[in-house]
């Protein structure tokens, strides 16, 4: 698959899920480098790769795993002295990211399963590899668990989730998104993934997550977020907001129906923000932490503290790059 095809598949959601988007983008960058002719000109190679990275970055705006992964791969490529060195660094960093991303999900699954007591009824939302990893690991350990899975309009990612749960023989109840509050009394805990986590511990995830967290808080049920460290958004340290993706109206209301309703407009934001106070714990591969320790992850694991960010970025980036 070419880099442009990967970008298109991310944009059209054939490739989806924050972690997978990052892994596929990095692998597309690595493969794209192999298609570029060897010229001996390091700066030409780096320019071409920056252009390719820009195409991938423009596909979807919210999941911060995408810019973080590209930054991890491209950071040292930019300062390589020779073309050969740039190519080698790019290959090594891309392979290392893909490997560590998969390892992170396994570690999160192991830690998350520890927080699922035997006999639990879990509610999950959307289709998160990290969240499902914890549920599947709990099942593998022999725990007797049940899951409530939401539909996740308009893309119905819940169908992917119930397929995985069913394949693993986990008793599952499938509900429409608006049934969450009614059903919360039957649930013991909520486990979801994340597309981005801000410095104040707010979690950006599939639209509807914040309602679930609110209902869980009202019913005094724990909310666990599972997120690899590359889903933390360092640039929020400087006050930047995460851009919430809005997708096409016809994903919600078909064009032929909308055409007959001239006074109706459709809004289709696909992510929302859950404030830290509704989240009990964020499980990362570096450990389980309360949301207000998000800055520690950014500093210790992503290597971006306030000073580094100021030196690196202030005044050099445009609004859209700055997230
Ligand atoms: O990385 P993993 O845990 O798989 O998924 C994280 C999140 O990415 C997904 O976004 P989308 O379906 O691509 O819009 C969902 O919001 C999900 O919770």
mmCIF file of C-alpha atoms and ligand atoms in Angstrom:
data_model
loop_
_atom_site.group_PDB
_atom_site.id
_atom_site.type_symbol
_atom_site.label_atom_id
_atom_site.label_comp_id
_atom_site.label_asym_id
_atom_site.label_seq_id
_atom_site.Cartn_x
_atom_site.Cartn_y
_atom_site.Cartn_z
ATOM 1 C CA UNK A 1 0.000 0.000 0.000
ATOM 2 C CA UNK A 2 1.339 3.483 -0.864
ATOM 3 C CA UNK A 3 1.543 6.314 1.651
ATOM 4 C CA UNK A 4 -1.319 8.104 -0.096
ATOM 5 C CA UNK A 5 -3.488 4.983 0.139
ATOM 6 C CA UNK A 6 -2.741 4.672 3.853
ATOM 7 C CA UNK A 7 -3.613 8.344 4.339
ATOM 8 C CA UNK A 8 -6.885 7.850 2.488
ATOM 9 C CA UNK A 9 -7.762 4.775 4.521
ATOM 10 C CA UNK A 10 -7.131 6.657 7.765
ATOM 11 C CA UNK A 11 -9.253 9.565 6.561
ATOM 12 C CA UNK A 12 -12.134 7.293 5.526
ATOM 13 C CA UNK A 13 -11.845 5.218 8.739
ATOM 14 C CA UNK A 14 -10.967 1.927 7.075
ATOM 15 C CA UNK A 15 -7.928 2.218 9.312
ATOM 16 C CA UNK A 16 -9.139 3.437 12.689
ATOM 17 C CA UNK A 17 -8.468 3.345 16.431
ATOM 18 C CA UNK A 18 -5.911 5.799 17.782
ATOM 19 C CA UNK A 19 -3.136 3.254 18.308
ATOM 20 C CA UNK A 20 -3.606 1.539 14.974
ATOM 21 C CA UNK A 21 -3.663 4.858 13.122
ATOM 22 C CA UNK A 22 -0.269 5.682 14.664
ATOM 23 C CA UNK A 23 1.264 2.279 13.842
ATOM 24 C CA UNK A 24 -0.023 2.301 10.255
ATOM 25 C CA UNK A 25 1.146 5.884 9.684
ATOM 26 C CA UNK A 26 4.631 5.098 10.943
ATOM 27 C CA UNK A 27 4.799 1.971 8.852
ATOM 28 C CA UNK A 28 3.652 3.971 5.793
ATOM 29 C CA UNK A 29 6.454 6.492 6.424
ATOM 30 C CA UNK A 30 9.015 3.690 6.689
ATOM 31 C CA UNK A 31 7.803 2.044 3.458
ATOM 32 C CA UNK A 32 7.569 5.387 1.666
ATOM 33 C CA UNK A 33 11.265 6.047 2.365
ATOM 34 C CA UNK A 34 12.121 2.865 0.463
ATOM 35 C CA UNK A 35 10.379 4.200 -2.658
ATOM 36 C CA UNK A 36 12.474 7.399 -2.749
ATOM 37 C CA UNK A 37 15.546 7.285 -5.027
ATOM 38 C CA UNK A 38 18.952 7.450 -3.334
ATOM 39 C CA UNK A 39 20.446 10.837 -4.262
ATOM 40 C CA UNK A 40 23.076 11.275 -1.559
ATOM 41 C CA UNK A 41 21.358 14.535 -0.558
ATOM 42 C CA UNK A 42 20.219 14.262 3.071
ATOM 43 C CA UNK A 43 18.242 17.499 3.046
ATOM 44 C CA UNK A 44 16.287 16.455 -0.042
ATOM 45 C CA UNK A 45 15.402 13.137 1.593
ATOM 46 C CA UNK A 46 14.355 14.880 4.819
ATOM 47 C CA UNK A 47 12.212 17.390 2.868
ATOM 48 C CA UNK A 48 10.458 14.544 1.047
ATOM 49 C CA UNK A 49 9.810 12.746 4.314
ATOM 50 C CA UNK A 50 8.482 15.917 5.985
ATOM 51 C CA UNK A 51 6.083 16.304 3.086
ATOM 52 C CA UNK A 52 4.936 12.689 3.473
ATOM 53 C CA UNK A 53 4.535 13.170 7.242
ATOM 54 C CA UNK A 54 2.411 16.258 6.562
ATOM 55 C CA UNK A 55 0.028 14.233 4.375
ATOM 56 C CA UNK A 56 -0.467 11.690 7.156
ATOM 57 C CA UNK A 57 -0.864 14.388 9.814
ATOM 58 C CA UNK A 58 -3.670 16.029 7.827
ATOM 59 C CA UNK A 59 -5.853 12.896 7.792
ATOM 60 C CA UNK A 60 -7.540 13.117 11.190
ATOM 61 C CA UNK A 61 -7.084 15.918 13.700
ATOM 62 C CA UNK A 62 -7.919 14.525 17.139
ATOM 63 C CA UNK A 63 -5.976 11.343 17.957
ATOM 64 C CA UNK A 64 -2.695 12.738 19.268
ATOM 65 C CA UNK A 65 -1.081 9.335 18.845
ATOM 66 C CA UNK A 66 -0.647 10.269 15.181
ATOM 67 C CA UNK A 67 1.484 13.447 15.600
ATOM 68 C CA UNK A 68 3.291 11.936 18.605
ATOM 69 C CA UNK A 69 4.279 8.820 16.647
ATOM 70 C CA UNK A 70 5.416 10.863 13.647
ATOM 71 C CA UNK A 71 7.405 13.168 15.918
ATOM 72 C CA UNK A 72 9.090 10.169 17.618
ATOM 73 C CA UNK A 73 10.142 8.813 14.227
ATOM 74 C CA UNK A 74 11.105 12.101 12.537
ATOM 75 C CA UNK A 75 12.823 13.922 15.433
ATOM 76 C CA UNK A 76 16.308 12.448 14.885
ATOM 77 C CA UNK A 77 15.852 12.046 11.131
ATOM 78 C CA UNK A 78 15.742 15.851 10.883
ATOM 79 C CA UNK A 79 19.258 16.226 12.276
ATOM 80 C CA UNK A 80 20.898 13.337 10.383
ATOM 81 C CA UNK A 81 24.073 14.408 8.550
ATOM 82 C CA UNK A 82 23.876 11.961 5.643
ATOM 83 C CA UNK A 83 21.065 10.433 3.628
ATOM 84 C CA UNK A 84 22.121 6.935 4.684
ATOM 85 C CA UNK A 85 21.996 7.934 8.353
ATOM 86 C CA UNK A 86 18.574 9.542 7.888
ATOM 87 C CA UNK A 87 17.254 6.389 6.227
ATOM 88 C CA UNK A 88 18.695 4.140 8.933
ATOM 89 C CA UNK A 89 17.330 6.277 11.777
ATOM 90 C CA UNK A 90 13.887 6.388 10.173
ATOM 91 C CA UNK A 91 13.777 2.591 9.808
ATOM 92 C CA UNK A 92 14.990 1.978 13.348
ATOM 93 C CA UNK A 93 12.665 4.514 14.961
ATOM 94 C CA UNK A 94 9.651 3.288 13.002
ATOM 95 C CA UNK A 95 10.284 -0.355 13.948
ATOM 96 C CA UNK A 96 10.908 0.644 17.559
ATOM 97 C CA UNK A 97 7.653 2.623 17.723
ATOM 98 C CA UNK A 98 5.577 -0.227 16.281
ATOM 99 C CA UNK A 99 7.149 -2.747 18.643
ATOM 100 C CA UNK A 100 6.783 -0.547 21.742
ATOM 101 C CA UNK A 101 3.194 0.309 20.835
ATOM 102 C CA UNK A 102 2.253 -3.381 20.764
ATOM 103 C CA UNK A 103 4.158 -4.064 23.973
ATOM 104 C CA UNK A 104 2.380 -1.126 25.629
ATOM 105 C CA UNK A 105 -1.028 -2.623 24.877
ATOM 106 C CA UNK A 106 0.028 -5.956 26.405
ATOM 107 C CA UNK A 107 1.264 -4.233 29.565
ATOM 108 C CA UNK A 108 -1.911 -2.163 29.845
ATOM 109 C CA UNK A 109 -3.987 -5.332 29.417
ATOM 110 C CA UNK A 110 -2.110 -7.046 32.267
ATOM 111 C CA UNK A 111 -2.481 -4.051 34.599
ATOM 112 C CA UNK A 112 -6.064 -3.385 33.614
ATOM 113 C CA UNK A 113 -7.096 -6.978 34.275
ATOM 114 C CA UNK A 114 -5.926 -6.521 37.882
ATOM 115 C CA UNK A 115 -8.588 -3.849 38.263
ATOM 116 C CA UNK A 116 -11.379 -6.116 37.050
ATOM 117 C CA UNK A 117 -12.623 -8.188 39.996
ATOM 118 C CA UNK A 118 -14.071 -11.640 39.403
ATOM 119 C CA UNK A 119 -17.802 -11.330 38.735
ATOM 120 C CA UNK A 120 -17.590 -7.794 37.276
ATOM 121 C CA UNK A 121 -20.015 -6.277 34.820
ATOM 122 C CA UNK A 122 -18.067 -3.823 32.655
ATOM 123 C CA UNK A 123 -19.394 -1.118 30.348
ATOM 124 C CA UNK A 124 -17.229 -0.129 27.376
ATOM 125 C CA UNK A 125 -17.737 2.368 24.574
ATOM 126 C CA UNK A 126 -16.470 2.368 20.993
ATOM 127 C CA UNK A 127 -13.754 -0.064 19.934
ATOM 128 C CA UNK A 128 -10.532 0.389 21.845
ATOM 129 C CA UNK A 129 -7.749 -2.148 21.521
ATOM 130 C CA UNK A 130 -6.341 -1.068 24.886
ATOM 131 C CA UNK A 131 -9.687 -1.300 26.727
ATOM 132 C CA UNK A 132 -10.600 -4.611 25.098
ATOM 133 C CA UNK A 133 -7.122 -5.913 25.922
ATOM 134 C CA UNK A 134 -7.885 -5.549 29.653
ATOM 135 C CA UNK A 135 -11.264 -7.266 29.315
ATOM 136 C CA UNK A 136 -9.835 -10.164 27.286
ATOM 137 C CA UNK A 137 -6.961 -10.599 29.739
ATOM 138 C CA UNK A 138 -9.408 -10.756 32.671
ATOM 139 C CA UNK A 139 -11.307 -13.448 30.817
ATOM 140 C CA UNK A 140 -8.055 -15.294 30.026
ATOM 141 C CA UNK A 141 -7.302 -15.320 33.758
ATOM 142 C CA UNK A 142 -10.542 -17.211 34.277
ATOM 143 C CA UNK A 143 -12.586 -14.334 35.700
ATOM 144 C CA UNK A 144 -16.315 -14.521 35.288
ATOM 145 C CA UNK A 145 -17.143 -11.215 33.572
ATOM 146 C CA UNK A 146 -19.899 -9.644 31.529
ATOM 147 C CA UNK A 147 -19.818 -6.618 29.252
ATOM 148 C CA UNK A 148 -22.288 -3.912 28.233
ATOM 149 C CA UNK A 149 -21.184 -2.514 24.853
ATOM 150 C CA UNK A 150 -22.683 0.551 23.223
ATOM 151 C CA UNK A 151 -23.683 0.919 19.600
ATOM 152 C CA UNK A 152 -21.521 4.040 18.903
ATOM 153 C CA UNK A 153 -23.470 5.962 16.320
ATOM 154 C CA UNK A 154 -22.884 6.903 13.575
ATOM 155 C CA UNK A 155 -20.053 4.492 12.687
ATOM 156 C CA UNK A 156 -21.261 1.627 14.900
ATOM 157 C CA UNK A 157 -17.812 0.647 16.103
ATOM 158 C CA UNK A 158 -19.695 -1.222 18.844
ATOM 159 C CA UNK A 159 -20.299 -3.993 16.325
ATOM 160 C CA UNK A 160 -16.550 -4.613 16.123
ATOM 161 C CA UNK A 161 -16.443 -4.736 19.909
ATOM 162 C CA UNK A 162 -19.302 -7.223 20.294
ATOM 163 C CA UNK A 163 -17.759 -9.431 17.610
ATOM 164 C CA UNK A 164 -14.481 -9.633 19.563
ATOM 165 C CA UNK A 165 -16.322 -10.221 22.839
ATOM 166 C CA UNK A 166 -18.475 -12.896 21.267
ATOM 167 C CA UNK A 167 -15.457 -14.588 19.675
ATOM 168 C CA UNK A 168 -13.965 -14.779 23.163
ATOM 169 C CA UNK A 169 -17.177 -16.201 24.653
ATOM 170 C CA UNK A 170 -17.750 -13.217 26.921
ATOM 171 C CA UNK A 171 -21.456 -12.690 27.732
ATOM 172 C CA UNK A 172 -22.293 -9.302 26.235
ATOM 173 C CA UNK A 173 -25.278 -6.970 26.233
ATOM 174 C CA UNK A 174 -25.447 -4.599 23.254
ATOM 175 C CA UNK A 175 -27.224 -1.302 23.935
ATOM 176 C CA UNK A 176 -28.015 1.880 22.038
ATOM 177 C CA UNK A 177 -25.970 4.873 23.138
ATOM 178 C CA UNK A 178 -28.950 6.531 24.774
ATOM 179 C CA UNK A 179 -29.516 3.517 27.091
ATOM 180 C CA UNK A 180 -26.337 4.148 29.059
ATOM 181 C CA UNK A 181 -27.919 5.880 32.060
ATOM 182 C CA UNK A 182 -30.716 3.325 32.366
ATOM 183 C CA UNK A 183 -28.248 0.463 32.328
ATOM 184 C CA UNK A 184 -25.581 1.962 34.581
ATOM 185 C CA UNK A 185 -27.207 0.477 37.696
ATOM 186 C CA UNK A 186 -26.353 -3.013 36.368
ATOM 187 C CA UNK A 187 -22.702 -2.150 35.757
ATOM 188 C CA UNK A 188 -19.727 -2.312 38.166
ATOM 189 C CA UNK A 189 -17.143 -0.324 36.243
ATOM 190 C CA UNK A 190 -16.507 1.474 32.959
ATOM 191 C CA UNK A 191 -13.402 0.851 30.839
ATOM 192 C CA UNK A 192 -12.707 2.945 27.739
ATOM 193 C CA UNK A 193 -9.779 3.945 25.549
ATOM 194 C CA UNK A 194 -8.525 7.404 24.642
ATOM 195 C CA UNK A 195 -7.584 9.404 21.582
ATOM 196 C CA UNK A 196 -5.835 12.155 23.517
ATOM 197 C CA UNK A 197 -5.131 13.119 27.130
ATOM 198 C CA UNK A 198 -4.444 16.709 28.073
ATOM 199 C CA UNK A 199 -2.095 18.081 30.722
ATOM 200 C CA UNK A 200 -4.992 18.577 33.151
ATOM 201 C CA UNK A 201 -5.948 14.898 32.831
ATOM 202 C CA UNK A 202 -9.005 15.413 30.633
ATOM 203 C CA UNK A 203 -9.645 12.525 28.270
ATOM 204 C CA UNK A 204 -10.644 13.004 24.648
ATOM 205 C CA UNK A 205 -12.393 9.895 23.374
ATOM 206 C CA UNK A 206 -15.273 8.795 21.144
ATOM 207 C CA UNK A 207 -18.353 11.017 21.337
ATOM 208 C CA UNK A 208 -20.551 9.816 24.197
ATOM 209 C CA UNK A 209 -17.690 8.954 26.555
ATOM 210 C CA UNK A 210 -18.310 12.054 28.675
ATOM 211 C CA UNK A 211 -21.995 11.136 29.113
ATOM 212 C CA UNK A 212 -21.021 7.646 30.215
ATOM 213 C CA UNK A 213 -18.519 9.075 32.705
ATOM 214 C CA UNK A 214 -21.151 11.470 34.041
ATOM 215 C CA UNK A 215 -23.648 8.631 34.517
ATOM 216 C CA UNK A 216 -20.963 6.491 36.156
ATOM 217 C CA UNK A 217 -20.110 9.309 38.532
ATOM 218 C CA UNK A 218 -23.790 9.749 39.449
ATOM 219 C CA UNK A 219 -24.079 5.988 40.079
ATOM 220 C CA UNK A 220 -20.716 5.904 41.911
ATOM 221 C CA UNK A 221 -19.138 3.459 39.489
ATOM 222 C CA UNK A 222 -15.420 3.639 38.646
ATOM 223 C CA UNK A 223 -14.238 4.890 35.273
ATOM 224 C CA UNK A 224 -10.933 3.474 34.031
ATOM 225 C CA UNK A 225 -9.248 4.944 30.941
ATOM 226 C CA UNK A 226 -6.648 2.872 29.122
ATOM 227 C CA UNK A 227 -4.091 4.813 27.100
ATOM 228 C CA UNK A 228 -0.575 4.268 25.846
ATOM 229 C CA UNK A 229 1.758 7.118 26.827
ATOM 230 C CA UNK A 230 1.887 8.362 23.221
ATOM 231 C CA UNK A 231 -1.764 9.403 23.576
ATOM 232 C CA UNK A 232 -0.814 12.174 25.999
ATOM 233 C CA UNK A 233 -0.733 15.547 24.268
ATOM 234 C CA UNK A 234 2.384 17.499 25.350
ATOM 235 C CA UNK A 235 1.456 20.699 23.540
ATOM 236 C CA UNK A 236 -1.534 21.139 25.848
ATOM 237 C CA UNK A 237 1.143 22.135 28.403
ATOM 238 C CA UNK A 238 1.331 25.412 26.501
ATOM 239 C CA UNK A 239 -2.429 25.860 26.647
ATOM 240 C CA UNK A 240 -3.341 24.451 23.255
ATOM 241 C CA UNK A 241 -6.708 22.767 22.937
ATOM 242 C CA UNK A 242 -7.269 19.419 21.242
ATOM 243 C CA UNK A 243 -9.136 19.860 17.986
ATOM 244 C CA UNK A 244 -12.369 17.847 17.954
ATOM 245 C CA UNK A 245 -12.958 16.232 14.573
ATOM 246 C CA UNK A 246 -16.295 16.967 12.901
ATOM 247 C CA UNK A 247 -17.190 14.562 10.152
ATOM 248 C CA UNK A 248 -19.669 14.753 7.283
ATOM 249 C CA UNK A 249 -23.364 15.374 7.992
ATOM 250 C CA UNK A 250 -24.419 12.450 5.824
ATOM 251 C CA UNK A 251 -22.792 10.011 8.239
ATOM 252 C CA UNK A 252 -25.727 10.897 10.527
ATOM 253 C CA UNK A 253 -28.549 11.780 8.129
ATOM 254 C CA UNK A 254 -28.579 10.525 4.522
ATOM 255 C CA UNK A 255 -28.428 13.286 1.906
ATOM 256 C CA UNK A 256 -31.827 12.392 0.378
ATOM 257 C CA UNK A 257 -33.572 12.845 3.745
ATOM 258 C CA UNK A 258 -31.591 15.976 4.593
ATOM 259 C CA UNK A 259 -32.559 17.473 1.217
ATOM 260 C CA UNK A 260 -36.218 17.469 2.300
ATOM 261 C CA UNK A 261 -35.447 19.191 5.629
ATOM 262 C CA UNK A 262 -34.089 22.632 4.741
ATOM 263 C CA UNK A 263 -34.430 23.974 8.315
ATOM 264 C CA UNK A 264 -32.512 21.082 9.870
ATOM 265 C CA UNK A 265 -28.762 21.051 10.225
ATOM 266 C CA UNK A 266 -26.708 18.142 11.452
ATOM 267 C CA UNK A 267 -23.695 18.343 13.761
ATOM 268 C CA UNK A 268 -21.356 15.370 13.778
ATOM 269 C CA UNK A 269 -18.525 15.831 16.295
ATOM 270 C CA UNK A 270 -16.897 12.427 16.729
ATOM 271 C CA UNK A 271 -15.044 12.975 19.999
ATOM 272 C CA UNK A 272 -15.806 14.624 23.316
ATOM 273 C CA UNK A 273 -13.865 15.690 26.391
ATOM 274 C CA UNK A 274 -14.303 14.035 29.775
ATOM 275 C CA UNK A 275 -12.945 16.203 32.599
ATOM 276 C CA UNK A 276 -10.414 14.604 34.954
ATOM 277 C CA UNK A 277 -12.806 14.619 37.914
ATOM 278 C CA UNK A 278 -14.925 11.941 36.246
ATOM 279 C CA UNK A 279 -11.980 9.605 35.740
ATOM 280 C CA UNK A 280 -10.712 7.375 38.548
ATOM 281 C CA UNK A 281 -7.579 6.095 36.885
ATOM 282 C CA UNK A 282 -5.616 6.149 33.643
ATOM 283 C CA UNK A 283 -3.783 2.912 32.929
ATOM 284 C CA UNK A 284 -0.691 3.359 30.776
ATOM 285 C CA UNK A 285 2.196 1.003 30.032
ATOM 286 C CA UNK A 286 4.173 3.067 32.551
ATOM 287 C CA UNK A 287 1.699 2.363 35.342
ATOM 288 C CA UNK A 288 -1.780 3.215 36.594
ATOM 289 C CA UNK A 289 -2.084 6.832 37.602
ATOM 290 C CA UNK A 290 -4.652 9.380 38.671
ATOM 291 C CA UNK A 291 -5.493 11.787 35.810
ATOM 292 C CA UNK A 292 -3.869 14.793 37.505
ATOM 293 C CA UNK A 293 -0.449 13.140 37.000
ATOM 294 C CA UNK A 294 -0.726 13.508 33.218
ATOM 295 C CA UNK A 295 2.110 16.062 33.193
ATOM 296 C CA UNK A 296 4.467 13.462 34.684
ATOM 297 C CA UNK A 297 3.873 11.182 31.716
ATOM 298 C CA UNK A 298 4.527 14.009 29.289
ATOM 299 C CA UNK A 299 7.774 14.938 31.027
ATOM 300 C CA UNK A 300 9.146 11.514 31.981
ATOM 301 C CA UNK A 301 7.980 9.313 29.132
ATOM 302 C CA UNK A 302 7.524 11.610 26.171
ATOM 303 C CA UNK A 303 10.424 13.864 27.132
ATOM 304 C CA UNK A 304 8.468 17.092 26.822
ATOM 305 C CA UNK A 305 8.476 19.409 29.804
ATOM 306 C CA UNK A 306 7.410 23.029 29.705
ATOM 307 C CA UNK A 307 10.924 24.358 28.994
ATOM 308 C CA UNK A 308 11.605 21.919 26.174
ATOM 309 C CA UNK A 309 8.280 22.748 24.582
ATOM 310 C CA UNK A 310 8.861 26.476 24.805
ATOM 311 C CA UNK A 311 12.310 26.204 23.275
ATOM 312 C CA UNK A 312 11.221 23.829 20.565
ATOM 313 C CA UNK A 313 7.886 25.161 19.488
ATOM 314 C CA UNK A 314 6.923 28.627 20.617
ATOM 315 C CA UNK A 315 6.674 30.946 17.687
ATOM 316 C CA UNK A 316 7.529 28.298 15.135
ATOM 317 C CA UNK A 317 4.329 26.395 14.622
ATOM 318 C CA UNK A 318 1.002 27.305 13.095
ATOM 319 C CA UNK A 319 -2.277 26.676 14.900
ATOM 320 C CA UNK A 320 -3.105 23.444 13.141
ATOM 321 C CA UNK A 321 0.288 21.882 13.802
ATOM 322 C CA UNK A 322 0.155 23.037 17.383
ATOM 323 C CA UNK A 323 -1.788 20.375 19.167
HETATM 324 O O1 LIG B 1 -6.085 2.992 20.287
HETATM 325 P P1 LIG B 1 -7.326 2.245 20.687
HETATM 326 O O2 LIG B 1 -7.311 1.892 22.169
HETATM 327 O O3 LIG B 1 -7.573 1.037 19.812
HETATM 328 O O4 LIG B 1 -8.577 3.197 20.419
HETATM 329 C C1 LIG B 1 -8.695 4.452 21.055
HETATM 330 C C2 LIG B 1 -9.869 5.215 20.541
HETATM 331 O O5 LIG B 1 -9.760 5.400 19.121
HETATM 332 C C3 LIG B 1 -11.081 5.328 18.562
HETATM 333 O O6 LIG B 1 -11.346 6.366 17.660
HETATM 334 P P2 LIG B 1 -11.859 6.117 16.118
HETATM 335 O O7 LIG B 1 -12.798 4.945 16.072
HETATM 336 O O8 LIG B 1 -10.603 5.922 15.285
HETATM 337 O O9 LIG B 1 -12.547 7.404 15.748
HETATM 338 C C4 LIG B 1 -12.046 5.346 19.730
HETATM 339 O O10 LIG B 1 -12.368 6.649 20.169
HETATM 340 C C5 LIG B 1 -11.240 4.568 20.741
HETATM 341 O O11 LIG B 1 -11.713 4.712 22.068
#
